[in-house]
Amino acid sequence: MWIYEKKLQYPVRVSTCNPKLAKYLIEQYGGADGELAAALRYLNQRYSIPDKVIGLLTDIGTEELAHLEMIATMVYKLTKDATPEQLKEAGIAPHYVDHDRALFYHNAAGVPFTATYIQAKGDPIADLYEDIAAEEKARATYQWIINMSDDPDLNDGLRFLREREIIHSQRFREAVEILKEERDRKKFF
Amino acid sequence: MFTTRKQYMPYVSPFDPCPPIHVKTYVTAPNLYAGFQPPNLPQFSLHEALKKGTLWKIFYDPYYGPYEVNNKGDGL
Ligand SMILES: [Fe+2]
C-alpha cells in the first residue's frame, strides 16, 4: 500500500518554452533506463529476494515513481502551450498526431515502452547487479540530457534526479555487500 | 588530486571527417569508491540535503551542462 503526498519530491521549474527538451526528456519517462522501468523493476524484484533487502527495493522503487512524476511535470510544462507549429519544429509532430499533447510511455525516438526493458532473474546477486547497472545508466542519461539542455531551471531538477541515481547505486552496492555476508570477516580468497 | 572526472585520449586519424575531440571525459561517481558506507560521515544541513539530493557530503557530485554558467568542464 502507498500513501500519496500531493507534492513533487523536488520542485520542477522550466524557464523556456522549448518542446525539443520534452522530446529528450521522454527518454527518462518511457525509455529503457527511465523512471518507469526503474520503478517496475525494483518493485517486482521484491518478492524473490532475501528479506534483508526487500525494504531497500520498496523504498527505491517508490522513489522512482516520485521521479516519474517529476519527469512528467517537466514534459507537460514544456509542451502544454506549444503550438502545433512549434511541436513540428521540435520534431514531435508524430507524437502530436497520435497523442495531441498527452504524455505517453515511449523513448526519445518514439519507441513504446516494453516490459523487456526490465529483468527479474530470481537470482539475488544477478538482480542487484542489474539494478546497479540500471542506476548508472540512468545517471549517464541525465548527463546526456543536461548536455543537450540550455535551460538552467530544468537542469537544476535534472541534477537533483541524477544525484539520486548516485545514491541508489550506492545503496544497491551495499545490498550486495549485505547478501555476501562476509563483510566483517577478515577473509581473503 | 582526486577527481570524479576521468580522461582518455582516443586515437585520431588524419582522415577523420570531423575536427577531432582530443580528450574525452567520463564520470566515476563517488559511489564507486565508498564501499559499505561507514558510520558518522559528515552531513549537509537538512535544508541543503533536500536541495542537493543527498544528506552525505561524500556522495554529492553535481554535473553541469556546457551551456551553464556554473560549468565545471563537464559535457564537452
Ligand atoms: Fe534510481
mmCIF file of C-alpha atoms and ligand atoms in Angstrom:
data_model
loop_
_atom_site.group_PDB
_atom_site.id
_atom_site.type_symbol
_atom_site.label_atom_id
_atom_site.label_comp_id
_atom_site.label_asym_id
_atom_site.label_seq_id
_atom_site.Cartn_x
_atom_site.Cartn_y
_atom_site.Cartn_z
ATOM 1 C CA MET A 1 0.000 0.000 0.000
ATOM 2 C CA TRP A 2 1.116 3.533 -0.622
ATOM 3 C CA ILE A 3 0.327 6.882 0.896
ATOM 4 C CA TYR A 4 0.317 9.709 -1.621
ATOM 5 C CA GLU A 5 1.696 13.141 -0.859
ATOM 6 C CA LYS A 6 0.287 15.721 -3.198
ATOM 7 C CA LYS A 7 3.570 17.439 -3.992
ATOM 8 C CA LEU A 8 6.672 16.740 -6.026
ATOM 9 C CA GLN A 9 9.806 15.309 -4.445
ATOM 10 C CA TYR A 10 11.700 18.311 -5.759
ATOM 11 C CA PRO A 11 10.242 21.493 -7.286
ATOM 12 C CA VAL A 12 10.131 21.447 -11.087
ATOM 13 C CA ARG A 13 10.809 24.742 -12.830
ATOM 14 C CA VAL A 14 11.088 25.269 -16.542
ATOM 15 C CA SER A 15 12.174 28.680 -17.809
ATOM 16 C CA THR A 16 11.861 28.451 -21.589
ATOM 17 C CA CYS A 17 9.153 27.178 -23.916
ATOM 18 C CA ASN A 18 11.319 24.586 -25.589
ATOM 19 C CA PRO A 19 9.371 21.496 -26.638
ATOM 20 C CA LYS A 20 12.556 19.986 -28.058
ATOM 21 C CA LEU A 21 13.686 19.327 -24.483
ATOM 22 C CA ALA A 22 10.459 17.380 -23.933
ATOM 23 C CA LYS A 23 11.487 15.125 -26.791
ATOM 24 C CA TYR A 24 14.736 14.320 -24.978
ATOM 25 C CA LEU A 25 13.211 14.090 -21.506
ATOM 26 C CA ILE A 26 10.658 11.500 -22.559
ATOM 27 C CA GLU A 27 13.603 9.069 -22.637
ATOM 28 C CA GLN A 28 13.515 9.106 -18.834
ATOM 29 C CA TYR A 29 9.734 8.612 -18.884
ATOM 30 C CA GLY A 30 9.248 5.597 -21.140
ATOM 31 C CA GLY A 31 12.797 4.632 -22.121
ATOM 32 C CA ALA A 32 14.781 1.512 -21.228
ATOM 33 C CA ASP A 33 16.660 3.181 -18.369
ATOM 34 C CA GLY A 34 13.869 5.570 -17.430
ATOM 35 C CA GLU A 35 11.969 6.042 -14.209
ATOM 36 C CA LEU A 36 9.038 3.794 -15.160
ATOM 37 C CA ALA A 37 11.377 0.906 -15.943
ATOM 38 C CA ALA A 38 13.235 1.527 -12.683
ATOM 39 C CA ALA A 39 10.094 1.546 -10.520
ATOM 40 C CA LEU A 40 8.652 -1.584 -12.152
ATOM 41 C CA ARG A 41 11.993 -3.409 -11.976
ATOM 42 C CA TYR A 42 12.586 -2.838 -8.257
ATOM 43 C CA LEU A 43 9.021 -3.224 -7.017
ATOM 44 C CA ASN A 44 8.712 -6.513 -8.883
ATOM 45 C CA GLN A 45 12.008 -7.958 -7.641
ATOM 46 C CA ARG A 46 10.959 -7.582 -4.014
ATOM 47 C CA TYR A 47 9.111 -10.895 -3.861
ATOM 48 C CA SER A 48 12.033 -13.140 -4.631
ATOM 49 C CA ILE A 49 14.963 -11.627 -2.786
ATOM 50 C CA PRO A 50 16.261 -12.153 0.791
ATOM 51 C CA ASP A 51 14.243 -10.260 3.436
ATOM 52 C CA LYS A 52 17.172 -8.041 4.360
ATOM 53 C CA VAL A 53 16.992 -6.079 1.113
ATOM 54 C CA ILE A 54 13.243 -6.068 0.389
ATOM 55 C CA GLY A 55 12.823 -2.755 2.212
ATOM 56 C CA LEU A 56 15.503 -1.162 0.066
ATOM 57 C CA LEU A 57 13.748 -2.232 -3.133
ATOM 58 C CA THR A 58 10.437 -0.890 -1.800
ATOM 59 C CA ASP A 59 11.987 2.445 -0.874
ATOM 60 C CA ILE A 60 13.882 2.975 -4.094
ATOM 61 C CA GLY A 61 11.040 1.624 -6.270
ATOM 62 C CA THR A 62 8.677 4.061 -4.608
ATOM 63 C CA GLU A 63 11.085 6.950 -5.054
ATOM 64 C CA GLU A 64 11.354 6.140 -8.772
ATOM 65 C CA LEU A 65 7.586 6.734 -9.034
ATOM 66 C CA ALA A 66 8.170 10.157 -7.498
ATOM 67 C CA HIS A 67 10.861 10.768 -10.125
ATOM 68 C CA LEU A 68 8.479 9.634 -12.864
ATOM 69 C CA GLU A 69 6.085 12.297 -11.659
ATOM 70 C CA MET A 70 8.786 14.968 -11.862
ATOM 71 C CA ILE A 71 9.690 13.982 -15.422
ATOM 72 C CA ALA A 72 6.000 14.012 -16.362
ATOM 73 C CA THR A 73 5.672 17.518 -14.946
ATOM 74 C CA MET A 74 8.695 18.716 -16.919
ATOM 75 C CA VAL A 75 7.381 17.262 -20.181
ATOM 76 C CA TYR A 76 3.930 18.651 -19.546
ATOM 77 C CA LYS A 77 5.217 22.161 -18.822
ATOM 78 C CA LEU A 78 7.426 22.139 -21.910
ATOM 79 C CA THR A 79 4.580 21.174 -24.247
ATOM 80 C CA LYS A 80 1.252 22.323 -22.809
ATOM 81 C CA ASP A 81 1.223 25.741 -24.519
ATOM 82 C CA ALA A 82 3.300 24.899 -27.546
ATOM 83 C CA THR A 83 1.566 25.367 -30.887
ATOM 84 C CA PRO A 84 1.409 22.512 -33.402
ATOM 85 C CA GLU A 85 3.887 24.564 -35.439
ATOM 86 C CA GLN A 86 6.351 24.630 -32.520
ATOM 87 C CA LEU A 87 5.853 20.927 -31.898
ATOM 88 C CA LYS A 88 6.601 20.285 -35.563
ATOM 89 C CA GLU A 89 9.793 22.322 -35.294
ATOM 90 C CA ALA A 90 10.794 20.342 -32.213
ATOM 91 C CA GLY A 91 10.430 17.109 -34.146
ATOM 92 C CA ILE A 92 7.459 15.822 -32.180
ATOM 93 C CA ALA A 93 4.784 16.166 -34.834
ATOM 94 C CA PRO A 94 4.498 12.346 -34.981
ATOM 95 C CA HIS A 95 3.726 12.345 -31.251
ATOM 96 C CA TYR A 96 1.190 15.131 -31.707
ATOM 97 C CA VAL A 97 -0.793 13.403 -34.433
ATOM 98 C CA ASP A 98 -1.143 10.302 -32.252
ATOM 99 C CA HIS A 99 -1.496 11.813 -28.764
ATOM 100 C CA ASP A 100 -2.033 15.572 -29.045
ATOM 101 C CA ARG A 101 -0.138 16.888 -26.007
ATOM 102 C CA ALA A 102 -0.838 13.831 -23.874
ATOM 103 C CA LEU A 103 2.155 12.099 -22.353
ATOM 104 C CA PHE A 104 2.929 8.591 -23.420
ATOM 105 C CA TYR A 105 5.393 5.942 -22.332
ATOM 106 C CA HIS A 106 7.888 5.891 -25.150
ATOM 107 C CA ASN A 107 11.530 6.805 -25.507
ATOM 108 C CA ALA A 108 13.134 9.815 -27.193
ATOM 109 C CA ALA A 109 12.952 8.024 -30.536
ATOM 110 C CA GLY A 110 9.232 7.255 -30.110
ATOM 111 C CA VAL A 111 9.638 3.534 -29.369
ATOM 112 C CA PRO A 112 6.857 2.483 -26.966
ATOM 113 C CA PHE A 113 7.701 1.106 -23.535
ATOM 114 C CA THR A 114 8.067 -2.645 -23.224
ATOM 115 C CA ALA A 115 8.424 -4.960 -20.227
ATOM 116 C CA THR A 116 11.527 -6.417 -21.874
ATOM 117 C CA TYR A 117 13.375 -3.300 -20.671
ATOM 118 C CA ILE A 118 13.453 -4.856 -17.216
ATOM 119 C CA GLN A 119 14.539 -8.211 -15.902
ATOM 120 C CA ALA A 120 13.824 -10.484 -12.966
ATOM 121 C CA LYS A 121 16.236 -13.381 -12.904
ATOM 122 C CA GLY A 122 15.301 -14.575 -9.424
ATOM 123 C CA ASP A 123 18.974 -14.744 -8.502
ATOM 124 C CA PRO A 124 19.582 -12.044 -5.870
ATOM 125 C CA ILE A 125 23.098 -11.137 -6.999
ATOM 126 C CA ALA A 126 22.191 -11.098 -10.693
ATOM 127 C CA ASP A 127 19.164 -8.901 -9.977
ATOM 128 C CA LEU A 128 21.054 -6.449 -7.781
ATOM 129 C CA TYR A 129 23.845 -6.165 -10.359
ATOM 130 C CA GLU A 130 21.205 -5.343 -12.953
ATOM 131 C CA ASP A 131 19.863 -2.676 -10.593
ATOM 132 C CA ILE A 132 23.312 -1.151 -10.142
ATOM 133 C CA ALA A 133 23.799 -1.085 -13.916
ATOM 134 C CA ALA A 134 20.343 0.477 -14.351
ATOM 135 C CA GLU A 135 21.214 3.259 -11.897
ATOM 136 C CA GLU A 136 24.492 4.016 -13.655
ATOM 137 C CA LYS A 137 22.699 4.083 -16.995
ATOM 138 C CA ALA A 138 20.055 6.456 -15.629
ATOM 139 C CA ARG A 139 22.841 8.679 -14.229
ATOM 140 C CA ALA A 140 24.504 8.745 -17.646
ATOM 141 C CA THR A 141 21.190 9.513 -19.396
ATOM 142 C CA TYR A 142 20.685 12.513 -17.128
ATOM 143 C CA GLN A 143 24.176 13.723 -18.063
ATOM 144 C CA TRP A 144 23.418 13.468 -21.758
ATOM 145 C CA ILE A 145 20.112 15.332 -21.311
ATOM 146 C CA ILE A 146 21.837 18.037 -19.247
ATOM 147 C CA ASN A 147 24.378 18.366 -22.069
ATOM 148 C CA MET A 148 21.565 18.990 -24.570
ATOM 149 C CA SER A 149 19.663 21.449 -22.392
ATOM 150 C CA ASP A 150 20.280 25.181 -22.091
ATOM 151 C CA ASP A 151 17.512 25.647 -19.527
ATOM 152 C CA PRO A 152 19.173 26.273 -16.127
ATOM 153 C CA ASP A 153 15.969 25.742 -14.118
ATOM 154 C CA LEU A 154 15.266 22.445 -15.808
ATOM 155 C CA ASN A 155 18.874 21.369 -15.312
ATOM 156 C CA ASP A 156 18.570 22.112 -11.609
ATOM 157 C CA GLY A 157 15.832 19.488 -11.336
ATOM 158 C CA LEU A 158 17.736 17.067 -13.557
ATOM 159 C CA ARG A 159 20.829 17.470 -11.365
ATOM 160 C CA PHE A 160 18.782 16.505 -8.333
ATOM 161 C CA LEU A 161 17.471 13.396 -10.111
ATOM 162 C CA ARG A 162 20.975 12.455 -11.236
ATOM 163 C CA GLU A 163 22.294 12.786 -7.692
ATOM 164 C CA ARG A 164 19.567 10.397 -6.511
ATOM 165 C CA GLU A 165 20.786 7.814 -9.036
ATOM 166 C CA ILE A 166 24.247 8.012 -7.476
ATOM 167 C CA ILE A 167 22.720 7.326 -4.073
ATOM 168 C CA HIS A 168 20.584 4.483 -5.394
ATOM 169 C CA SER A 169 23.626 2.858 -6.956
ATOM 170 C CA GLN A 170 25.447 3.186 -3.640
ATOM 171 C CA ARG A 171 22.587 1.531 -1.750
ATOM 172 C CA PHE A 172 22.327 -1.356 -4.232
ATOM 173 C CA ARG A 173 26.082 -1.894 -3.928
ATOM 174 C CA GLU A 174 25.632 -2.048 -0.146
ATOM 175 C CA ALA A 175 22.789 -4.543 -0.617
ATOM 176 C CA VAL A 176 25.203 -6.797 -2.490
ATOM 177 C CA GLU A 177 27.658 -6.481 0.404
ATOM 178 C CA ILE A 178 24.902 -7.447 2.858
ATOM 179 C CA LEU A 179 23.998 -10.539 0.844
ATOM 180 C CA LYS A 180 27.648 -11.548 0.516
ATOM 181 C CA GLU A 181 27.650 -11.801 4.310
ATOM 182 C CA GLU A 182 31.431 -11.952 4.667
ATOM 183 C CA ARG A 183 31.744 -8.233 5.211
ATOM 184 C CA ASP A 184 33.068 -8.202 8.788
ATOM 185 C CA ARG A 185 35.167 -11.314 8.490
ATOM 186 C CA LYS A 186 38.788 -10.733 7.606
ATOM 187 C CA LYS A 187 38.901 -13.334 4.907
ATOM 188 C CA PHE A 188 40.815 -13.232 1.683
ATOM 189 C CA PHE A 189 40.315 -15.644 -1.130
ATOM 190 C CA MET B 1 44.229 15.427 -6.815
ATOM 191 C CA PHE B 2 41.167 13.206 -6.609
ATOM 192 C CA THR B 3 38.508 13.876 -9.201
ATOM 193 C CA THR B 4 35.357 12.089 -10.341
ATOM 194 C CA ARG B 5 36.046 13.168 -13.917
ATOM 195 C CA LYS B 6 38.446 10.960 -15.824
ATOM 196 C CA GLN B 7 40.025 11.478 -19.227
ATOM 197 C CA TYR B 8 41.377 9.454 -22.084
ATOM 198 C CA MET B 9 42.788 10.314 -25.453
ATOM 199 C CA PRO B 10 41.241 8.382 -28.312
ATOM 200 C CA TYR B 11 43.164 7.672 -31.484
ATOM 201 C CA VAL B 12 42.912 10.470 -34.012
ATOM 202 C CA SER B 13 43.239 9.557 -37.661
ATOM 203 C CA PRO B 14 44.453 12.046 -40.259
ATOM 204 C CA PHE B 15 41.388 11.009 -42.272
ATOM 205 C CA ASP B 16 38.698 11.690 -39.622
ATOM 206 C CA PRO B 17 35.844 13.655 -41.183
ATOM 207 C CA CYS B 18 35.074 15.871 -38.161
ATOM 208 C CA PRO B 19 37.510 18.054 -36.204
ATOM 209 C CA PRO B 20 38.853 15.638 -33.584
ATOM 210 C CA ILE B 21 37.984 15.773 -29.896
ATOM 211 C CA HIS B 22 41.409 15.044 -28.458
ATOM 212 C CA VAL B 23 40.384 14.443 -24.873
ATOM 213 C CA LYS B 24 37.262 12.518 -23.892
ATOM 214 C CA THR B 25 35.941 12.572 -20.343
ATOM 215 C CA TYR B 26 33.787 10.246 -18.301
ATOM 216 C CA VAL B 27 32.386 10.256 -14.795
ATOM 217 C CA THR B 28 33.408 7.928 -11.995
ATOM 218 C CA ALA B 29 30.806 8.851 -9.367
ATOM 219 C CA PRO B 30 31.748 8.732 -5.658
ATOM 220 C CA ASN B 31 29.686 5.580 -5.033
ATOM 221 C CA LEU B 32 32.427 3.630 -6.844
ATOM 222 C CA TYR B 33 34.923 4.417 -4.101
ATOM 223 C CA ALA B 34 32.840 4.296 -0.931
ATOM 224 C CA GLY B 35 32.246 0.596 -0.306
ATOM 225 C CA PHE B 36 29.769 -0.008 2.502
ATOM 226 C CA GLN B 37 29.036 3.428 3.937
ATOM 227 C CA PRO B 38 30.975 3.852 7.214
ATOM 228 C CA PRO B 39 29.228 5.428 10.239
ATOM 229 C CA ASN B 40 29.417 9.085 11.284
ATOM 230 C CA LEU B 41 30.204 10.663 7.927
ATOM 231 C CA PRO B 42 29.825 14.447 7.563
ATOM 232 C CA GLN B 43 26.302 15.576 6.634
ATOM 233 C CA PHE B 44 24.704 18.566 4.960
ATOM 234 C CA SER B 45 22.123 20.556 6.887
ATOM 235 C CA LEU B 46 18.641 19.145 6.336
ATOM 236 C CA HIS B 47 17.598 22.052 4.130
ATOM 237 C CA GLU B 48 20.716 21.726 1.998
ATOM 238 C CA ALA B 49 20.319 17.962 1.779
ATOM 239 C CA LEU B 50 16.812 18.332 0.358
ATOM 240 C CA LYS B 51 18.192 20.644 -2.313
ATOM 241 C CA LYS B 52 21.270 18.659 -3.201
ATOM 242 C CA GLY B 53 19.628 15.249 -3.266
ATOM 243 C CA THR B 54 21.805 13.668 -0.591
ATOM 244 C CA LEU B 55 22.438 14.030 3.110
ATOM 245 C CA TRP B 56 26.012 12.813 2.752
ATOM 246 C CA LYS B 57 28.779 15.134 1.619
ATOM 247 C CA ILE B 58 30.944 12.385 0.129
ATOM 248 C CA PHE B 59 28.206 11.377 -2.316
ATOM 249 C CA TYR B 60 27.466 14.857 -3.647
ATOM 250 C CA ASP B 61 28.852 15.144 -7.164
ATOM 251 C CA PRO B 62 26.805 17.546 -9.322
ATOM 252 C CA TYR B 63 27.019 17.574 -13.108
ATOM 253 C CA TYR B 64 26.757 20.698 -15.263
ATOM 254 C CA GLY B 65 25.988 21.109 -18.937
ATOM 255 C CA PRO B 66 28.064 23.022 -21.488
ATOM 256 C CA TYR B 67 25.539 25.913 -21.531
ATOM 257 C CA GLU B 68 25.616 26.539 -17.807
ATOM 258 C CA VAL B 69 27.395 29.410 -16.108
ATOM 259 C CA ASN B 70 28.437 27.127 -13.312
ATOM 260 C CA ASN B 71 30.271 24.915 -15.786
ATOM 261 C CA LYS B 72 32.753 22.566 -14.168
ATOM 262 C CA GLY B 73 34.086 21.464 -17.525
ATOM 263 C CA ASP B 74 31.516 18.676 -17.894
ATOM 264 C CA GLY B 75 29.753 17.789 -21.058
ATOM 265 C CA LEU B 76 32.373 18.664 -23.616
HETATM 266 FE FE FE C 1 17.127 5.496 -9.388
#
